[in-house]
Coordinates of C-alpha atoms and ligand atoms in Angstrom, one line a residue:
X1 CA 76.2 70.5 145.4
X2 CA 76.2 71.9 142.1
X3 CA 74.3 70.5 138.6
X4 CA 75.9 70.4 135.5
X5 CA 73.6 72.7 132.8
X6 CA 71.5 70.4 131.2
X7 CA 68.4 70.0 128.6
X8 CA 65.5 70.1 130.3
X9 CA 62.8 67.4 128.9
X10 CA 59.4 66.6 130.4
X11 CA 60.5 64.9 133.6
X12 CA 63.4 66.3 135.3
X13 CA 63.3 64.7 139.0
X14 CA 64.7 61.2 139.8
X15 CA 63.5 59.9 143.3
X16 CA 66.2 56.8 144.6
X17 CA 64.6 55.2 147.5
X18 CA 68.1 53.7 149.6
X19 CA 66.2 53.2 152.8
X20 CA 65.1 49.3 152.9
X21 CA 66.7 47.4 155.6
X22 CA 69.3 45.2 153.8
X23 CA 68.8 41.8 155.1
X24 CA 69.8 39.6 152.0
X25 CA 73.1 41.4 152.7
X26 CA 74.0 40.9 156.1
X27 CA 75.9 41.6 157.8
X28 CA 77.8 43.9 155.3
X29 CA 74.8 45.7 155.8
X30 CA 74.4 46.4 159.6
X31 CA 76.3 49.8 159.2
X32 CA 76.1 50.7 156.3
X33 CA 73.3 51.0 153.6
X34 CA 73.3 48.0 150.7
X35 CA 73.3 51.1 148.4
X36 CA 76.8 52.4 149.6
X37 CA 78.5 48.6 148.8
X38 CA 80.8 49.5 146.1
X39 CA 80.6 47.9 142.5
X40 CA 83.9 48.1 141.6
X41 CA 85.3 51.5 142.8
X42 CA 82.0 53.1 143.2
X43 CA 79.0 52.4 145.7
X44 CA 76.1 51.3 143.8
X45 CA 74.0 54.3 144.3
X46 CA 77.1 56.9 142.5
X47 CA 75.7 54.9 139.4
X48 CA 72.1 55.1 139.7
X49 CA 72.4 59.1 140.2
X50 CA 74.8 58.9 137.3
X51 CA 72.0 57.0 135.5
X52 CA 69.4 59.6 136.4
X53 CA 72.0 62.6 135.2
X54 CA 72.7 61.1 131.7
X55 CA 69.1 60.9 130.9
X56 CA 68.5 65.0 131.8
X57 CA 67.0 64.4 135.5
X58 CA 69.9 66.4 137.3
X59 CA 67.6 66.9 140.5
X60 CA 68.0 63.5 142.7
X61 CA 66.1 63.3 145.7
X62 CA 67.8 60.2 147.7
X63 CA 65.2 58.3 150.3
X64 CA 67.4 57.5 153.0
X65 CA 67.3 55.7 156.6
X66 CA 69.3 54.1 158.9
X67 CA 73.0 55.0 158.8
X68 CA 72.0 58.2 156.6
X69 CA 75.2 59.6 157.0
X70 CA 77.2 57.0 154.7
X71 CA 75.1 58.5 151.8
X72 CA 75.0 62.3 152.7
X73 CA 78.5 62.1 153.0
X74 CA 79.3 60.6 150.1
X75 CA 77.3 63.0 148.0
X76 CA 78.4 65.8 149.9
X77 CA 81.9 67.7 149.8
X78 CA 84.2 66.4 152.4
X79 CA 86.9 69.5 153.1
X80 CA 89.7 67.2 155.3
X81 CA 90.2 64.9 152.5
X82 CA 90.3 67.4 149.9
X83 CA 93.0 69.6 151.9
X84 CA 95.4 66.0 151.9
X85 CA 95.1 65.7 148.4
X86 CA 95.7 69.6 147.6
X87 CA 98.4 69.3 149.6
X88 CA 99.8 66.1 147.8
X89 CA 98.9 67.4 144.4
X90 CA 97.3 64.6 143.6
X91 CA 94.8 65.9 141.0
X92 CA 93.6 62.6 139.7
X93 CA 92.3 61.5 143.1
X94 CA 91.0 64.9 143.7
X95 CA 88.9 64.7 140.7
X96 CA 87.6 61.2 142.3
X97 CA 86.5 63.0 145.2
X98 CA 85.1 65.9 143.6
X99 CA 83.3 63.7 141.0
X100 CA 80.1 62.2 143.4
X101 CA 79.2 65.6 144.5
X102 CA 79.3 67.4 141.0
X103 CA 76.8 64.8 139.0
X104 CA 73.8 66.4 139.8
X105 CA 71.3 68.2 142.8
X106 CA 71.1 65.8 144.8
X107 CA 68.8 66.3 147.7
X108 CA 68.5 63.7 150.9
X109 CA 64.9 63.0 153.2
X110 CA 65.0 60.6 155.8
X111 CA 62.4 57.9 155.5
X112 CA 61.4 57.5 159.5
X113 CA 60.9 53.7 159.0
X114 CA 61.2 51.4 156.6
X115 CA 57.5 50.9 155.9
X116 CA 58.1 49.8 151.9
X117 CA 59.0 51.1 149.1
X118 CA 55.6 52.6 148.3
X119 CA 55.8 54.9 151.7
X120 CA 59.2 55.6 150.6
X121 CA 58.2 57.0 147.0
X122 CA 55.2 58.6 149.2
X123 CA 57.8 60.6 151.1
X124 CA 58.9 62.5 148.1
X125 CA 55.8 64.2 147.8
X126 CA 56.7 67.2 149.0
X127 CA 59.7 67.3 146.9
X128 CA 58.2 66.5 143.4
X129 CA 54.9 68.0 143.5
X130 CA 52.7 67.9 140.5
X131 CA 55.0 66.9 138.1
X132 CA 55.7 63.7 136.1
X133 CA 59.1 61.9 137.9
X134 CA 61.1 59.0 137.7
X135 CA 61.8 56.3 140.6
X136 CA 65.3 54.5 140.5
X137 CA 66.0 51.7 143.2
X138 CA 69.3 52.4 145.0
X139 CA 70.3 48.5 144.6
X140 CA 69.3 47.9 140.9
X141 CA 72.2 48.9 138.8
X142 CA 71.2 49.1 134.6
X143 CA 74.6 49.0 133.0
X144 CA 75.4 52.4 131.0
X145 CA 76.2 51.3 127.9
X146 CA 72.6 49.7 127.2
X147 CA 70.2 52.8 128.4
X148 CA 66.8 52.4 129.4
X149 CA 65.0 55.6 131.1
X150 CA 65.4 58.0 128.4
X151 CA 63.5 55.0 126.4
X152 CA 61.1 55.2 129.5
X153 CA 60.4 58.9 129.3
X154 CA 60.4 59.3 125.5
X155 CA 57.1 56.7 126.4
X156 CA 55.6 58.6 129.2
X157 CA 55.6 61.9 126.9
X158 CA 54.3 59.7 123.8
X159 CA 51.2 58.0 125.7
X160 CA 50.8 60.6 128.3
X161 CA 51.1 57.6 130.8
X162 CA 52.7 55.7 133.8
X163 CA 55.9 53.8 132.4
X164 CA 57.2 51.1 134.2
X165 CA 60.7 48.4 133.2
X166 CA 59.9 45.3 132.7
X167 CA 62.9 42.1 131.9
X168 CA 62.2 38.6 130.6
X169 CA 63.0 36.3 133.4
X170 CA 63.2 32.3 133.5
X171 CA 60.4 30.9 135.2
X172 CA 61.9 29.6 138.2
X173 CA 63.0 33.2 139.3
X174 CA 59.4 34.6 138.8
X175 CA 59.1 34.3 142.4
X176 CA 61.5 36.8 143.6
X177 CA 59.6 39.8 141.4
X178 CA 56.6 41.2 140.8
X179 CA 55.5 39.9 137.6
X180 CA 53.2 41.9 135.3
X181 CA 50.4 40.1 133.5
X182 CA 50.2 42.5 129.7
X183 CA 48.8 43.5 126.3
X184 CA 51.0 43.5 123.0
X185 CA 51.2 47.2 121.7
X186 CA 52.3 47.5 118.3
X187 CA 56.1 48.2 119.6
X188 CA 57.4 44.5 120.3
X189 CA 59.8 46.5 123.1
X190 CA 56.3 48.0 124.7
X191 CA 53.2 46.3 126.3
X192 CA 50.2 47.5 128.1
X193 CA 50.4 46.2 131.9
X194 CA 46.7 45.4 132.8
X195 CA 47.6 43.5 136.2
X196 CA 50.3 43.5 138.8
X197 CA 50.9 40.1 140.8
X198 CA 53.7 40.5 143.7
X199 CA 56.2 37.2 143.8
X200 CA 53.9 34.6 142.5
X201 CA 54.7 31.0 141.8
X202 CA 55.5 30.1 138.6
X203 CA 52.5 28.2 138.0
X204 CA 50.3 31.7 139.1
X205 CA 52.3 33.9 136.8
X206 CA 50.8 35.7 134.5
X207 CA 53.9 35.9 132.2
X208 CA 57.7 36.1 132.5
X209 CA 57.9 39.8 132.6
X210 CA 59.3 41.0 135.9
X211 CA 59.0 44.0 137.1
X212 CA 63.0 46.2 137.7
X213 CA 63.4 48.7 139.5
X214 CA 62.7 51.8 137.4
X215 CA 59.5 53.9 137.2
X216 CA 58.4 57.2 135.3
X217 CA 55.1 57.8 137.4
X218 CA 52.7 61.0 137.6
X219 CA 52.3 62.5 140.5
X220 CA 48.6 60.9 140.7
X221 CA 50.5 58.2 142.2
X222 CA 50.8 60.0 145.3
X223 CA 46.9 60.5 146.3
X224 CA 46.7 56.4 145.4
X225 CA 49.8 55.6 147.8
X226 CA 47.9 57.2 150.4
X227 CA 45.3 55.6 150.5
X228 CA 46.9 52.3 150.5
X229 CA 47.0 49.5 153.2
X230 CA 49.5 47.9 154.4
X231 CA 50.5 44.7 151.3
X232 CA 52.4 42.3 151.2
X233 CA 54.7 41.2 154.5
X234 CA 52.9 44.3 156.1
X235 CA 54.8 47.1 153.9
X236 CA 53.4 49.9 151.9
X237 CA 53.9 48.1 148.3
X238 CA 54.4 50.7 145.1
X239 CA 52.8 47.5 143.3
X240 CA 49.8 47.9 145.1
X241 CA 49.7 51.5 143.9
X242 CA 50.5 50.5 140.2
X243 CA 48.1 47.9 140.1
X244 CA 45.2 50.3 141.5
X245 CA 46.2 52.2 137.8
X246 CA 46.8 49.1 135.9
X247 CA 43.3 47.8 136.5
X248 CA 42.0 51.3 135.4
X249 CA 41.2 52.9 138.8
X250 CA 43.4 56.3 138.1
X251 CA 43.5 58.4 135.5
X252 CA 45.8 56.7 133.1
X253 CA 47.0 53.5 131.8
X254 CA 50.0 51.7 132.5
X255 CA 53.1 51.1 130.0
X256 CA 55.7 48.4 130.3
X257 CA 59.3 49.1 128.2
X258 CA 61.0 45.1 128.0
X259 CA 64.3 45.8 128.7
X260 CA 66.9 43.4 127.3
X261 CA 70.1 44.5 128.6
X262 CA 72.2 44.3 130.9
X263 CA 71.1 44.9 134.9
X264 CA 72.6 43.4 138.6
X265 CA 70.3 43.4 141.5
X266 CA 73.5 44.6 143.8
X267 CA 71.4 43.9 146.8
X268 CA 71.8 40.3 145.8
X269 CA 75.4 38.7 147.6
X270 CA 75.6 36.9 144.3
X271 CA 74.4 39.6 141.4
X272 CA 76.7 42.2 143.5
X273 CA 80.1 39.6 143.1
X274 CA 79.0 39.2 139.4
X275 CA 78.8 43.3 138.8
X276 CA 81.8 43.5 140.4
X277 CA 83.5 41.2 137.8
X278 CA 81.4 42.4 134.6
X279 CA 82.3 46.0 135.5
X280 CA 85.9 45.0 136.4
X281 CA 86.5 43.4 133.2
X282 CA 85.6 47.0 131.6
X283 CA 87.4 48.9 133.6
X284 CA 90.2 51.2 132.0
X285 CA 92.5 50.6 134.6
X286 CA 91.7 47.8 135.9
X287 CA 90.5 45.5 133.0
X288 CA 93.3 43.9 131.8
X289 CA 94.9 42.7 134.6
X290 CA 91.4 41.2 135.9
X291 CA 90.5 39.7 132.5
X292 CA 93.8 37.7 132.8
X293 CA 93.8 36.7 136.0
X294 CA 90.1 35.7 135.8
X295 CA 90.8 33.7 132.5
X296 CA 93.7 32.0 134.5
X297 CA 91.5 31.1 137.2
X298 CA 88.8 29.6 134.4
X299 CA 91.6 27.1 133.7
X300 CA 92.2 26.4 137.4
X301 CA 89.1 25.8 138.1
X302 CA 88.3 24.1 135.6
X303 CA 91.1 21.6 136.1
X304 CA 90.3 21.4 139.9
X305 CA 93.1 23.3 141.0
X306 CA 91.2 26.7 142.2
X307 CA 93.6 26.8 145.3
X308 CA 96.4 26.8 143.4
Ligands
LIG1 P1 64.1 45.8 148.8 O1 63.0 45.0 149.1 O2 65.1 45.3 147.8 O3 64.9 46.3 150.0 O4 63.6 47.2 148.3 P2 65.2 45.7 151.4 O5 63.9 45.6 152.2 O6 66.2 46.5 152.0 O7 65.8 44.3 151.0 P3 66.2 43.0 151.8 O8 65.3 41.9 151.3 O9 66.0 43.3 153.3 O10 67.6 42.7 151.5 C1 63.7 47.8 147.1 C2 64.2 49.2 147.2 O11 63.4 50.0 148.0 C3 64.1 50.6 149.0 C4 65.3 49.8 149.2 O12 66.4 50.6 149.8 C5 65.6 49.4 147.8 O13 66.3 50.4 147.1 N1 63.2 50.7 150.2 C6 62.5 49.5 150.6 C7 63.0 51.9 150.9 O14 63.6 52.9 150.5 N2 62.2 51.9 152.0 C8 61.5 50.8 152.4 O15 60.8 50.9 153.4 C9 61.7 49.6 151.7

Protein backbone atom coordinates (compact mmCIF):
# COMPACT_ATOMS: atom_id res chain seq x y z
CA UNK A 1 0.00 0.00 0.00
CA UNK A 2 1.70 3.10 -0.96
CA UNK A 3 1.16 6.97 0.68
CA UNK A 4 0.93 9.85 -1.39
CA UNK A 5 3.97 12.50 -0.26
CA UNK A 6 2.56 14.65 2.13
CA UNK A 7 3.26 17.70 4.67
CA UNK A 8 3.96 16.43 7.76
CA UNK A 9 2.24 18.51 10.74
CA UNK A 10 2.27 17.60 14.45
CA UNK A 11 0.06 14.54 14.41
CA UNK A 12 0.49 12.23 11.51
CA UNK A 13 -1.39 8.83 12.64
CA UNK A 14 -5.19 8.38 12.41
CA UNK A 15 -6.49 5.33 14.48
CA UNK A 16 -10.23 4.08 12.93
CA UNK A 17 -11.68 1.69 15.30
CA UNK A 18 -14.24 -0.71 12.73
CA UNK A 19 -14.48 -3.47 15.20
CA UNK A 20 -17.94 -2.89 17.22
CA UNK A 21 -20.47 -5.47 16.63
CA UNK A 22 -23.14 -3.75 14.52
CA UNK A 23 -26.29 -4.50 16.07
CA UNK A 24 -28.43 -1.35 15.14
CA UNK A 25 -27.73 -2.66 11.60
CA UNK A 26 -28.77 -6.08 11.46
CA UNK A 27 -28.71 -8.17 9.82
CA UNK A 28 -26.85 -6.28 6.95
CA UNK A 29 -24.34 -6.58 9.40
CA UNK A 30 -23.88 -10.38 10.27
CA UNK A 31 -21.09 -10.72 7.58
CA UNK A 32 -19.99 -7.92 7.04
CA UNK A 33 -18.62 -4.89 9.17
CA UNK A 34 -21.21 -1.72 9.43
CA UNK A 35 -18.09 0.12 8.21
CA UNK A 36 -17.88 -1.71 4.77
CA UNK A 37 -21.92 -0.66 3.96
CA UNK A 38 -21.38 1.58 1.11
CA UNK A 39 -22.59 5.33 1.09
CA UNK A 40 -23.20 5.74 -2.19
CA UNK A 41 -20.43 3.93 -4.27
CA UNK A 42 -18.06 3.75 -1.46
CA UNK A 43 -18.09 1.80 2.07
CA UNK A 44 -18.17 4.23 4.77
CA UNK A 45 -14.75 3.69 6.06
CA UNK A 46 -12.97 4.62 2.18
CA UNK A 47 -14.21 8.14 3.50
CA UNK A 48 -13.08 8.28 6.88
CA UNK A 49 -9.41 7.22 5.65
CA UNK A 50 -9.95 9.73 2.90
CA UNK A 51 -10.84 12.22 5.77
CA UNK A 52 -7.68 11.32 7.73
CA UNK A 53 -5.48 11.71 4.28
CA UNK A 54 -6.72 15.21 3.48
CA UNK A 55 -5.89 16.52 6.75
CA UNK A 56 -1.85 15.23 6.43
CA UNK A 57 -2.40 11.89 8.63
CA UNK A 58 -1.39 9.37 5.72
CA UNK A 59 -0.59 6.53 8.26
CA UNK A 60 -4.15 4.72 9.11
CA UNK A 61 -4.10 2.16 11.49
CA UNK A 62 -7.76 0.35 11.00
CA UNK A 63 -9.07 -1.58 14.43
CA UNK A 64 -10.76 -4.46 12.97
CA UNK A 65 -12.81 -7.71 14.19
CA UNK A 66 -15.06 -10.07 13.02
CA UNK A 67 -15.24 -10.54 9.32
CA UNK A 68 -11.66 -8.67 9.07
CA UNK A 69 -11.24 -9.66 5.74
CA UNK A 70 -14.06 -7.33 4.06
CA UNK A 71 -11.80 -4.43 5.23
CA UNK A 72 -8.23 -5.79 4.44
CA UNK A 73 -9.39 -6.60 1.24
CA UNK A 74 -10.80 -3.62 0.43
CA UNK A 75 -7.73 -1.62 1.29
CA UNK A 76 -5.49 -4.03 -0.09
CA UNK A 77 -4.63 -4.67 -4.00
CA UNK A 78 -6.83 -7.35 -5.41
CA UNK A 79 -4.66 -8.81 -8.65
CA UNK A 80 -7.83 -11.06 -10.35
CA UNK A 81 -9.91 -8.07 -10.67
CA UNK A 82 -7.23 -5.89 -11.90
CA UNK A 83 -6.09 -8.52 -14.64
CA UNK A 84 -10.15 -8.31 -16.06
CA UNK A 85 -10.03 -4.86 -16.24
CA UNK A 86 -6.39 -4.69 -17.92
CA UNK A 87 -7.61 -7.01 -20.14
CA UNK A 88 -10.90 -4.91 -20.95
CA UNK A 89 -9.09 -1.66 -20.96
CA UNK A 90 -11.21 -0.29 -18.85
CA UNK A 91 -9.09 2.48 -17.25
CA UNK A 92 -11.78 4.38 -15.51
CA UNK A 93 -12.85 1.31 -13.40
CA UNK A 94 -9.24 0.45 -12.91
CA UNK A 95 -8.61 3.74 -11.43
CA UNK A 96 -11.73 2.78 -8.98
CA UNK A 97 -9.99 -0.13 -7.96
CA UNK A 98 -6.63 1.22 -7.58
CA UNK A 99 -8.02 4.31 -5.78
CA UNK A 100 -8.78 2.64 -1.92
CA UNK A 101 -5.43 1.23 -1.72
CA UNK A 102 -3.38 4.40 -2.90
CA UNK A 103 -4.99 6.97 -0.16
CA UNK A 104 -2.68 6.42 2.38
CA UNK A 105 -0.60 3.56 4.83
CA UNK A 106 -3.02 1.99 5.95
CA UNK A 107 -2.22 -0.65 8.49
CA UNK A 108 -4.88 -3.33 10.04
CA UNK A 109 -4.80 -4.98 14.02
CA UNK A 110 -7.42 -7.25 14.95
CA UNK A 111 -9.24 -6.21 18.05
CA UNK A 112 -9.72 -10.01 19.81
CA UNK A 113 -13.16 -8.92 21.19
CA UNK A 114 -15.18 -6.29 21.10
CA UNK A 115 -14.64 -5.02 24.64
CA UNK A 116 -15.47 -1.02 23.63
CA UNK A 117 -14.20 1.48 21.99
CA UNK A 118 -11.73 2.47 24.67
CA UNK A 119 -9.90 -1.23 24.48
CA UNK A 120 -10.10 -0.71 20.86
CA UNK A 121 -8.16 2.77 20.83
CA UNK A 122 -6.02 0.81 23.68
CA UNK A 123 -4.95 -1.66 21.06
CA UNK A 124 -3.20 0.83 19.02
CA UNK A 125 -0.68 1.39 21.47
CA UNK A 126 1.88 -0.40 20.05
CA UNK A 127 1.31 1.32 16.82
CA UNK A 128 1.25 5.02 17.79
CA UNK A 129 3.61 5.19 20.58
CA UNK A 130 4.39 8.44 22.22
CA UNK A 131 3.03 10.58 19.84
CA UNK A 132 0.01 12.91 19.73
CA UNK A 133 -2.84 10.98 17.21
CA UNK A 134 -6.12 11.22 16.01
CA UNK A 135 -9.21 8.63 16.50
CA UNK A 136 -11.84 8.53 13.64
CA UNK A 137 -15.02 6.15 14.18
CA UNK A 138 -15.41 3.90 11.16
CA UNK A 139 -19.38 4.67 11.11
CA UNK A 140 -19.31 8.52 11.56
CA UNK A 141 -18.95 10.00 8.28
CA UNK A 142 -18.06 14.28 8.39
CA UNK A 143 -18.97 15.34 4.98
CA UNK A 144 -15.75 16.77 3.02
CA UNK A 145 -16.74 19.82 2.02
CA UNK A 146 -17.14 21.19 5.72
CA UNK A 147 -13.67 19.98 7.32
CA UNK A 148 -13.18 19.46 10.90
CA UNK A 149 -9.82 17.65 12.05
CA UNK A 150 -7.39 19.94 10.56
CA UNK A 151 -9.53 22.52 12.80
CA UNK A 152 -8.94 19.82 15.58
CA UNK A 153 -5.21 19.57 15.26
CA UNK A 154 -4.43 23.27 14.56
CA UNK A 155 -6.16 23.16 18.50
CA UNK A 156 -4.16 20.39 19.95
CA UNK A 157 -0.85 22.16 18.68
CA UNK A 158 -2.26 25.71 20.00
CA UNK A 159 -3.26 24.49 23.72
CA UNK A 160 -0.89 21.68 23.78
CA UNK A 161 -4.10 19.55 24.79
CA UNK A 162 -6.58 16.63 24.23
CA UNK A 163 -9.14 17.89 21.38
CA UNK A 164 -12.31 16.31 21.22
CA UNK A 165 -15.71 17.20 18.30
CA UNK A 166 -18.44 18.24 19.81
CA UNK A 167 -22.26 19.02 17.65
CA UNK A 168 -25.29 20.87 18.99
CA UNK A 169 -28.00 18.36 19.27
CA UNK A 170 -31.87 18.74 20.17
CA UNK A 171 -32.56 17.60 23.48
CA UNK A 172 -34.49 14.63 22.86
CA UNK A 173 -31.52 12.92 21.13
CA UNK A 174 -29.16 13.75 24.05
CA UNK A 175 -29.67 10.32 25.09
CA UNK A 176 -28.01 8.46 22.33
CA UNK A 177 -24.45 10.48 22.94
CA UNK A 178 -22.18 11.28 25.37
CA UNK A 179 -22.82 14.69 26.25
CA UNK A 180 -20.05 17.06 27.47
CA UNK A 181 -20.90 19.43 30.32
CA UNK A 182 -18.19 22.84 29.27
CA UNK A 183 -16.49 26.27 29.76
CA UNK A 184 -16.80 29.20 27.11
CA UNK A 185 -13.13 29.89 25.79
CA UNK A 186 -12.83 33.08 24.07
CA UNK A 187 -13.36 31.17 20.54
CA UNK A 188 -17.36 30.82 20.34
CA UNK A 189 -16.36 27.47 18.02
CA UNK A 190 -14.14 26.16 21.17
CA UNK A 191 -15.07 25.21 24.84
CA UNK A 192 -13.21 23.78 27.73
CA UNK A 193 -14.88 20.14 28.54
CA UNK A 194 -14.76 19.91 32.40
CA UNK A 195 -17.07 16.67 32.55
CA UNK A 196 -18.13 13.78 30.48
CA UNK A 197 -21.72 12.16 31.14
CA UNK A 198 -22.35 8.92 28.84
CA UNK A 199 -26.20 8.94 27.31
CA UNK A 200 -27.96 10.89 29.94
CA UNK A 201 -31.54 11.97 30.01
CA UNK A 202 -32.31 15.12 28.93
CA UNK A 203 -33.32 16.32 32.15
CA UNK A 204 -29.44 15.08 33.52
CA UNK A 205 -27.68 16.73 30.67
CA UNK A 206 -25.29 18.99 31.23
CA UNK A 207 -25.77 20.75 27.87
CA UNK A 208 -26.64 19.94 24.23
CA UNK A 209 -23.09 19.30 23.14
CA UNK A 210 -22.70 15.76 22.08
CA UNK A 211 -19.81 14.15 21.71
CA UNK A 212 -18.89 12.77 17.52
CA UNK A 213 -16.76 10.55 16.77
CA UNK A 214 -13.45 12.33 16.31
CA UNK A 215 -10.54 12.61 18.75
CA UNK A 216 -6.87 14.19 18.62
CA UNK A 217 -5.56 12.56 21.94
CA UNK A 218 -1.93 12.21 23.49
CA UNK A 219 -0.61 9.27 23.94
CA UNK A 220 -1.12 9.74 27.95
CA UNK A 221 -4.40 8.37 27.11
CA UNK A 222 -3.08 5.03 26.84
CA UNK A 223 -1.59 4.55 30.59
CA UNK A 224 -5.42 5.99 31.67
CA UNK A 225 -7.26 3.39 29.30
CA UNK A 226 -5.45 0.85 31.17
CA UNK A 227 -6.29 1.31 34.08
CA UNK A 228 -9.90 1.52 33.44
CA UNK A 229 -12.83 -0.69 34.51
CA UNK A 230 -15.18 -2.04 32.73
CA UNK A 231 -18.17 1.31 32.06
CA UNK A 232 -21.00 1.50 30.81
CA UNK A 233 -23.02 -1.94 29.47
CA UNK A 234 -19.73 -3.69 30.70
CA UNK A 235 -17.32 -2.13 27.76
CA UNK A 236 -14.06 -0.35 28.11
CA UNK A 237 -15.56 3.35 27.47
CA UNK A 238 -12.92 6.00 25.79
CA UNK A 239 -15.33 8.51 27.82
CA UNK A 240 -14.30 7.09 30.84
CA UNK A 241 -10.79 7.77 29.81
CA UNK A 242 -11.57 11.40 28.69
CA UNK A 243 -13.39 12.19 31.66
CA UNK A 244 -10.42 10.86 34.00
CA UNK A 245 -8.56 14.12 31.99
CA UNK A 246 -11.51 16.32 31.91
CA UNK A 247 -11.86 16.35 35.60
CA UNK A 248 -8.00 17.22 35.76
CA UNK A 249 -6.56 13.73 36.69
CA UNK A 250 -3.93 13.69 33.61
CA UNK A 251 -1.60 15.91 32.58
CA UNK A 252 -3.73 18.15 30.39
CA UNK A 253 -6.98 19.68 29.84
CA UNK A 254 -9.53 18.88 27.57
CA UNK A 255 -10.71 21.00 24.32
CA UNK A 256 -14.09 20.70 22.58
CA UNK A 257 -14.18 22.16 18.63
CA UNK A 258 -18.43 22.68 18.07
CA UNK A 259 -18.82 21.47 14.82
CA UNK A 260 -21.69 22.80 12.72
CA UNK A 261 -21.61 20.88 9.64
CA UNK A 262 -22.56 18.44 8.06
CA UNK A 263 -22.12 14.60 9.63
CA UNK A 264 -24.27 10.91 9.26
CA UNK A 265 -23.94 8.38 11.86
CA UNK A 266 -23.84 5.56 8.93
CA UNK A 267 -24.24 2.92 11.60
CA UNK A 268 -27.70 4.34 11.96
CA UNK A 269 -30.36 2.34 9.31
CA UNK A 270 -31.91 5.75 8.97
CA UNK A 271 -28.71 8.45 8.91
CA UNK A 272 -27.07 5.67 6.46
CA UNK A 273 -30.37 6.04 3.81
CA UNK A 274 -30.17 9.86 4.38
CA UNK A 275 -26.10 9.90 3.34
CA UNK A 276 -26.94 7.87 0.71
CA UNK A 277 -29.30 10.48 -0.74
CA UNK A 278 -27.31 13.80 0.46
CA UNK A 279 -24.20 12.23 -1.20
CA UNK A 280 -26.18 11.03 -4.26
CA UNK A 281 -27.61 14.29 -4.90
CA UNK A 282 -23.78 15.50 -5.29
CA UNK A 283 -22.62 13.00 -7.14
CA UNK A 284 -21.02 13.95 -10.61
CA UNK A 285 -22.46 11.16 -12.26
CA UNK A 286 -25.10 10.31 -10.51
CA UNK A 287 -26.63 13.62 -9.29
CA UNK A 288 -28.87 14.67 -11.73
CA UNK A 289 -30.66 11.92 -12.51
CA UNK A 290 -31.35 11.29 -8.57
CA UNK A 291 -32.20 15.00 -7.88
CA UNK A 292 -34.99 14.44 -10.45
CA UNK A 293 -36.23 11.52 -9.66
CA UNK A 294 -36.19 12.28 -5.95
CA UNK A 295 -38.03 15.73 -6.62
CA UNK A 296 -40.62 13.64 -8.61
CA UNK A 297 -41.06 11.39 -5.82
CA UNK A 298 -41.57 14.70 -3.38
CA UNK A 299 -44.62 15.39 -5.49
CA UNK A 300 -45.83 11.73 -5.29
CA UNK A 301 -45.62 11.52 -2.10
CA UNK A 302 -46.82 14.32 -1.27
CA UNK A 303 -50.02 13.83 -3.24
CA UNK A 304 -50.35 10.23 -1.77
CA UNK A 305 -49.35 8.51 -4.78
CA UNK A 306 -45.70 7.16 -3.56
CA UNK A 307 -46.63 3.70 -5.41
CA UNK A 308 -47.16 5.17 -8.41
P1 LIG B 1 -20.62 1.78 18.40
O1 LIG B 1 -21.14 1.76 19.77
O2 LIG B 1 -21.28 2.64 17.38
O3 LIG B 1 -20.47 0.35 17.75
O4 LIG B 1 -19.08 2.08 18.48
P2 LIG B 1 -21.28 -0.96 17.87
O5 LIG B 1 -21.15 -1.53 19.23
O6 LIG B 1 -20.82 -1.78 16.73
O7 LIG B 1 -22.76 -0.41 17.60
P3 LIG B 1 -24.18 -1.13 17.69
O8 LIG B 1 -24.91 -0.32 18.70
O9 LIG B 1 -24.00 -2.58 18.04
O10 LIG B 1 -24.78 -0.96 16.31
C1 LIG B 1 -18.45 3.24 17.96
C2 LIG B 1 -17.22 2.86 17.15
O11 LIG B 1 -16.32 2.07 17.91
C3 LIG B 1 -16.02 0.85 17.25
C4 LIG B 1 -17.20 0.62 16.30
O12 LIG B 1 -16.80 -0.17 15.20
C5 LIG B 1 -17.55 2.04 15.90
O13 LIG B 1 -16.71 2.52 14.86
N1 LIG B 1 -15.85 -0.20 18.29
C6 LIG B 1 -16.79 -0.35 19.26
C7 LIG B 1 -14.73 -0.99 18.26
O14 LIG B 1 -13.86 -0.86 17.37
N2 LIG B 1 -14.57 -1.95 19.22
C8 LIG B 1 -15.49 -2.14 20.20
O15 LIG B 1 -15.28 -3.03 21.04
C9 LIG B 1 -16.62 -1.32 20.21
Amino acid sequence: MTAKQRTRGSVTKAVVPAAGLGTRFLPATKAMPKEMLPIVDKPAIQYVVEEAAAAGLDDVLIITGRNKTNISNHFDSVPELELALERKGDEGKLGKVHEASEIAEVHLLRQGQPLGLGHAVGCARRHVGDESFAVLLGDDLIDARDPLLERMVAEHDARDATVIALMEVPPESIHLYGCAAVEPTDDPDVVKITGLVEKPEASEAPSNLAVIGRYVLRPEIFDIIDELEPGRGGEIQLTDALNHLAEGKGDGPVYGVVFRGRRYDTGDRADWIKANVLLGVDHPELGAEITDWLLGFADRLRAGRADD
